[in-house]
Amino acid sequence: MQITEDIRDYWNRRSSGFSDAIMAEMSTRGEDILDRIVALTGAGTGSRVLDVGCGPGLLSMILGRTGMDVVGIDYSEEMIKEAESNASEQKLDIKFVRMDAQDMDFEDGSFDIVVSRDVLWNLPFPEKAYSEMVRVLRPGGRGLVIDGNYYLHLFDERYARRRYAPKKDDRPDYHSKYNQDGVDFNIIADIAKDLPLSREERPAWDLRTLGSLGVSDVSYQLKTVKTDGGNLVVGFTEVFTKEVLR
């Protein structure tokens, strides 16, 4: 499918700068990210974890250095190369595999924990990725998804007004800072016009999708901004449990 290949090509081009950005983020926020994932999922030493859309390996390395058995997958071969290099530099034994999140090669129930950060918005068939995440979880296993309404501003006037308002957030923009290859971010913005989740208000869409997949205990932590159009969800962290059949 051409859009899938266009997405892969974009992230291949972004891989080097993206890698530098996540290494900077890991050095400044790694412990906080780890603590949050552990608190939400119960992951611990020996847990078998799948990092879906691992990119250059941020979550994989954060979890892997605590003794978890981590596998990272990504459709971009250049991201996989960056992840392997980063893990090697950190002296971490993590397996990275080029694989489509929407069509995984793992056996049912292969993992205790599945994590994914900022991936689903970027997929042509995100509902298939959710289905695959649930399939490869063991019964009682937990999934954690971090994502957001990143391109809803293309189709929703409330988000468009917020998007183009003056910025008040002084947090570091890792990805602009480390875009040393000068990749045009408008490329992915153009691709996003044809991606289904650019048109969906989330996490409402996610809740509807998970409702048909045999999960329970779905919970959300929302990141919102206050605008003249009301409180808008710009990001969220979602946790769910695969049901145990009796």
Short mmCIF file of C-alpha atoms in Angstrom, two decimals:
data_model
loop_
_atom_site.label_atom_id
_atom_site.label_comp_id
_atom_site.label_asym_id
_atom_site.label_seq_id
_atom_site.Cartn_x
_atom_site.Cartn_y
_atom_site.Cartn_z
CA MET A 1 0.00 0.00 0.00
CA GLN A 2 1.57 3.26 -1.13
CA ILE A 3 0.71 5.35 1.92
CA THR A 4 2.39 2.75 4.14
CA GLU A 5 5.55 3.01 2.08
CA ASP A 6 5.40 6.82 2.12
CA ILE A 7 5.22 6.72 5.92
CA ARG A 8 8.15 4.33 6.06
CA ASP A 9 10.21 6.52 3.73
CA TYR A 10 9.53 9.60 5.85
CA TRP A 11 10.63 7.90 9.08
CA ASN A 12 13.67 6.45 7.35
CA ARG A 13 14.70 10.02 6.52
CA ARG A 14 13.97 11.18 10.07
CA SER A 15 15.79 8.27 11.75
CA SER A 16 19.14 9.92 12.53
CA GLY A 17 17.77 13.15 14.00
CA PHE A 18 14.96 11.28 15.73
CA SER A 19 17.54 9.00 17.33
CA ASP A 20 19.48 11.96 18.72
CA ALA A 21 16.24 13.44 20.04
CA ILE A 22 15.19 10.32 21.93
CA MET A 23 18.65 9.86 23.43
CA ALA A 24 18.43 13.42 24.75
CA GLU A 25 14.97 12.71 26.08
CA MET A 26 16.11 9.49 27.73
CA SER A 27 18.89 11.30 29.57
CA THR A 28 16.52 13.94 30.94
CA ARG A 29 13.21 12.09 31.34
CA GLY A 30 14.06 8.39 31.23
CA GLU A 31 13.53 7.66 34.91
CA ASP A 32 10.21 9.50 34.98
CA ILE A 33 9.00 7.58 31.91
CA LEU A 34 10.06 4.28 33.48
CA ASP A 35 8.33 5.02 36.79
CA ARG A 36 5.13 5.90 34.98
CA ILE A 37 5.09 2.75 32.84
CA VAL A 38 5.82 0.51 35.82
CA ALA A 39 3.12 2.16 37.92
CA LEU A 40 0.51 1.81 35.17
CA THR A 41 1.30 -1.69 33.91
CA GLY A 42 2.96 -3.54 36.80
CA ALA A 43 5.92 -4.38 34.55
CA GLY A 44 9.00 -5.61 36.38
CA THR A 45 12.20 -7.60 36.09
CA GLY A 46 11.61 -10.59 33.83
CA SER A 47 8.46 -9.21 32.21
CA ARG A 48 8.30 -9.98 28.50
CA VAL A 49 7.56 -6.66 26.79
CA LEU A 50 6.75 -5.70 23.20
CA ASP A 51 7.49 -2.13 22.12
CA VAL A 52 5.26 -1.45 19.10
CA GLY A 53 6.68 1.18 16.77
CA CYS A 54 9.88 1.35 18.78
CA GLY A 55 11.60 3.93 16.57
CA PRO A 56 15.21 4.40 17.76
CA GLY A 57 14.42 2.43 20.91
CA LEU A 58 13.43 4.89 23.65
CA LEU A 59 10.90 2.76 25.55
CA SER A 60 12.76 -0.45 24.70
CA MET A 61 15.95 0.81 26.32
CA ILE A 62 14.25 2.42 29.30
CA LEU A 63 12.54 -0.87 30.11
CA GLY A 64 15.37 -3.14 29.01
CA ARG A 65 17.93 -1.64 31.34
CA THR A 66 15.79 -2.71 34.34
CA GLY A 67 15.99 -6.40 33.46
CA MET A 68 12.84 -6.76 31.37
CA ASP A 69 12.89 -9.02 28.30
CA VAL A 70 12.10 -6.52 25.54
CA VAL A 71 11.40 -6.88 21.82
CA GLY A 72 11.03 -3.74 19.69
CA ILE A 73 9.37 -3.63 16.28
CA ASP A 74 9.20 -0.89 13.68
CA TYR A 75 8.34 -0.77 9.98
CA SER A 76 11.24 1.58 9.24
CA GLU A 77 14.47 -0.32 8.65
CA GLU A 78 16.52 2.80 9.39
CA MET A 79 14.80 3.20 12.76
CA ILE A 80 15.65 -0.42 13.56
CA LYS A 81 19.30 0.25 12.72
CA GLU A 82 19.31 3.28 15.03
CA ALA A 83 17.65 1.27 17.80
CA GLU A 84 20.22 -1.52 17.50
CA SER A 85 23.07 0.99 17.59
CA ASN A 86 21.64 2.84 20.59
CA ALA A 87 21.04 -0.35 22.55
CA SER A 88 24.53 -1.58 21.75
CA GLU A 89 26.04 1.67 23.04
CA GLN A 90 24.01 1.22 26.23
CA LYS A 91 25.20 -2.43 26.45
CA LEU A 92 21.63 -3.68 26.38
CA ASP A 93 20.55 -7.02 24.93
CA ILE A 94 17.31 -6.07 23.15
CA LYS A 95 15.90 -7.72 20.05
CA PHE A 96 14.73 -5.33 17.32
CA VAL A 97 12.76 -6.57 14.31
CA ARG A 98 11.39 -4.80 11.24
CA MET A 99 7.70 -5.63 11.36
CA ASP A 100 4.33 -4.09 10.57
CA ALA A 101 2.39 -3.24 13.75
CA GLN A 102 -0.79 -3.98 11.80
CA ASP A 103 0.29 -7.54 10.95
CA MET A 104 2.64 -9.01 13.56
CA ASP A 105 4.45 -12.32 13.25
CA PHE A 106 4.27 -13.28 16.94
CA GLU A 107 2.28 -16.15 18.41
CA ASP A 108 -0.87 -15.42 20.37
CA GLY A 109 -0.20 -14.54 24.01
CA SER A 110 3.55 -13.99 23.55
CA PHE A 111 3.94 -10.96 25.83
CA ASP A 112 3.11 -9.84 29.36
CA ILE A 113 3.13 -6.15 28.44
CA VAL A 114 2.68 -4.25 25.17
CA VAL A 115 3.69 -0.58 24.99
CA SER A 116 3.39 1.93 22.17
CA ARG A 117 4.18 5.65 22.06
CA ASP A 118 3.04 8.02 19.30
CA VAL A 119 2.48 5.31 16.71
CA LEU A 120 -1.23 4.66 16.14
CA TRP A 121 -1.96 8.14 14.74
CA ASN A 122 0.59 7.34 12.06
CA LEU A 123 -1.04 4.14 10.70
CA PRO A 124 -3.43 3.53 7.79
CA PHE A 125 -5.25 0.78 9.75
CA PRO A 126 -4.88 1.57 13.46
CA GLU A 127 -7.74 -0.74 14.41
CA LYS A 128 -5.67 -3.65 13.08
CA ALA A 129 -2.74 -2.57 15.24
CA TYR A 130 -4.98 -2.57 18.31
CA SER A 131 -6.28 -6.02 17.41
CA GLU A 132 -2.72 -7.30 17.03
CA MET A 133 -1.62 -5.78 20.33
CA VAL A 134 -4.44 -7.56 22.14
CA ARG A 135 -3.79 -10.82 20.29
CA VAL A 136 -0.12 -11.04 21.26
CA LEU A 137 -0.82 -10.21 24.91
CA ARG A 138 -1.24 -13.11 27.30
CA PRO A 139 -4.58 -13.24 29.12
CA GLY A 140 -4.31 -10.79 31.98
CA GLY A 141 -1.48 -8.94 30.24
CA ARG A 142 -1.54 -5.17 30.05
CA GLY A 143 -1.29 -2.74 27.18
CA LEU A 144 -0.15 0.88 27.39
CA VAL A 145 -0.64 3.36 24.55
CA ILE A 146 0.59 6.96 24.57
CA ASP A 147 -0.78 9.02 21.68
CA GLY A 148 -2.65 12.18 20.84
CA ASN A 149 -4.80 14.27 18.52
CA TYR A 150 -1.76 15.43 16.60
CA TYR A 151 -3.37 16.26 13.26
CA LEU A 152 -6.99 16.80 14.24
CA HIS A 153 -6.36 20.50 13.59
CA LEU A 154 -6.54 19.69 9.87
CA PHE A 155 -10.24 18.84 10.23
CA ASP A 156 -11.50 20.43 13.45
CA GLU A 157 -11.67 24.22 13.77
CA ARG A 158 -11.32 24.12 17.57
CA TYR A 159 -7.98 22.35 17.27
CA ALA A 160 -6.93 24.56 14.37
CA ARG A 161 -7.41 27.69 16.49
CA ARG A 162 -5.34 26.16 19.25
CA ARG A 163 -2.69 24.94 16.80
CA TYR A 164 -1.98 28.38 15.41
CA ALA A 165 -2.30 30.33 18.66
CA PRO A 166 0.87 31.76 20.28
CA LYS A 167 2.77 29.07 22.20
CA LYS A 168 2.86 29.24 25.99
CA ASP A 169 4.58 25.90 26.51
CA ASP A 170 8.33 26.26 27.13
CA ARG A 171 9.14 22.54 27.23
CA PRO A 172 12.02 21.52 24.94
CA ASP A 173 11.12 20.55 21.38
CA TYR A 174 13.56 17.66 21.03
CA HIS A 175 12.63 16.84 17.46
CA SER A 176 13.07 20.30 15.97
CA LYS A 177 16.32 20.78 17.87
CA TYR A 178 17.84 17.53 16.59
CA ASN A 179 16.52 17.62 13.02
CA GLN A 180 20.07 17.95 11.74
CA ASP A 181 19.14 16.40 8.39
CA GLY A 182 16.71 19.22 7.72
CA VAL A 183 13.77 16.90 7.02
CA ASP A 184 10.65 18.85 6.10
CA PHE A 185 8.00 18.10 8.74
CA ASN A 186 5.33 19.15 6.24
CA ILE A 187 5.84 15.81 4.52
CA ILE A 188 4.20 13.91 7.35
CA ALA A 189 1.56 16.63 7.69
CA ASP A 190 0.58 16.04 4.05
CA ILE A 191 0.49 12.28 4.63
CA ALA A 192 -1.62 12.80 7.76
CA LYS A 193 -4.40 14.32 5.66
CA ASP A 194 -5.12 10.79 4.42
CA LEU A 195 -4.69 8.98 7.73
CA PRO A 196 -7.91 7.94 9.49
CA LEU A 197 -7.03 9.09 13.00
CA SER A 198 -6.40 12.63 11.82
CA ARG A 199 -10.18 12.93 11.58
CA GLU A 200 -11.07 11.23 14.88
CA GLU A 201 -11.33 12.82 18.30
CA ARG A 202 -9.41 10.66 20.67
CA PRO A 203 -9.38 8.80 23.01
CA ALA A 204 -13.12 8.36 22.30
CA TRP A 205 -12.23 6.48 19.11
CA ASP A 206 -9.81 4.25 21.01
CA LEU A 207 -12.41 3.37 23.63
CA ARG A 208 -14.90 2.35 20.94
CA THR A 209 -12.28 0.26 19.16
CA LEU A 210 -11.05 -1.52 22.28
CA GLY A 211 -14.64 -2.27 23.29
CA SER A 212 -14.85 -4.99 20.65
CA LEU A 213 -11.44 -6.57 21.32
CA GLY A 214 -11.86 -8.44 24.60
CA VAL A 215 -10.20 -6.06 27.03
CA SER A 216 -11.19 -4.70 30.42
CA ASP A 217 -10.08 -2.10 32.96
CA VAL A 218 -9.54 0.54 30.28
CA SER A 219 -8.37 3.81 31.84
CA TYR A 220 -7.03 7.12 30.54
CA GLN A 221 -4.87 9.97 31.68
CA LEU A 222 -5.56 13.03 29.57
CA LYS A 223 -3.38 15.97 28.65
CA THR A 224 -5.67 18.90 27.92
CA VAL A 225 -5.33 22.56 27.02
CA LYS A 226 -7.90 25.23 27.85
CA THR A 227 -9.08 27.24 24.86
CA ASP A 228 -12.01 29.45 23.99
CA GLY A 229 -13.51 26.30 22.46
CA GLY A 230 -13.31 24.43 25.76
CA ASN A 231 -10.79 21.92 27.10
CA LEU A 232 -9.20 20.06 24.21
CA VAL A 233 -7.46 16.70 24.56
CA VAL A 234 -4.06 16.99 22.92
CA GLY A 235 -2.52 13.82 24.33
CA PHE A 236 -3.42 10.79 26.40
CA THR A 237 -2.06 7.70 28.09
CA GLU A 238 -4.29 4.64 27.91
CA VAL A 239 -3.99 1.38 29.82
CA PHE A 240 -6.01 -1.80 29.26
CA THR A 241 -5.99 -5.44 30.35
CA LYS A 242 -6.59 -8.45 28.12
CA GLU A 243 -9.50 -10.41 29.51
CA VAL A 244 -8.95 -13.83 31.02
CA LEU A 245 -11.33 -16.37 29.52
CA ARG A 246 -13.02 -18.60 32.10
#
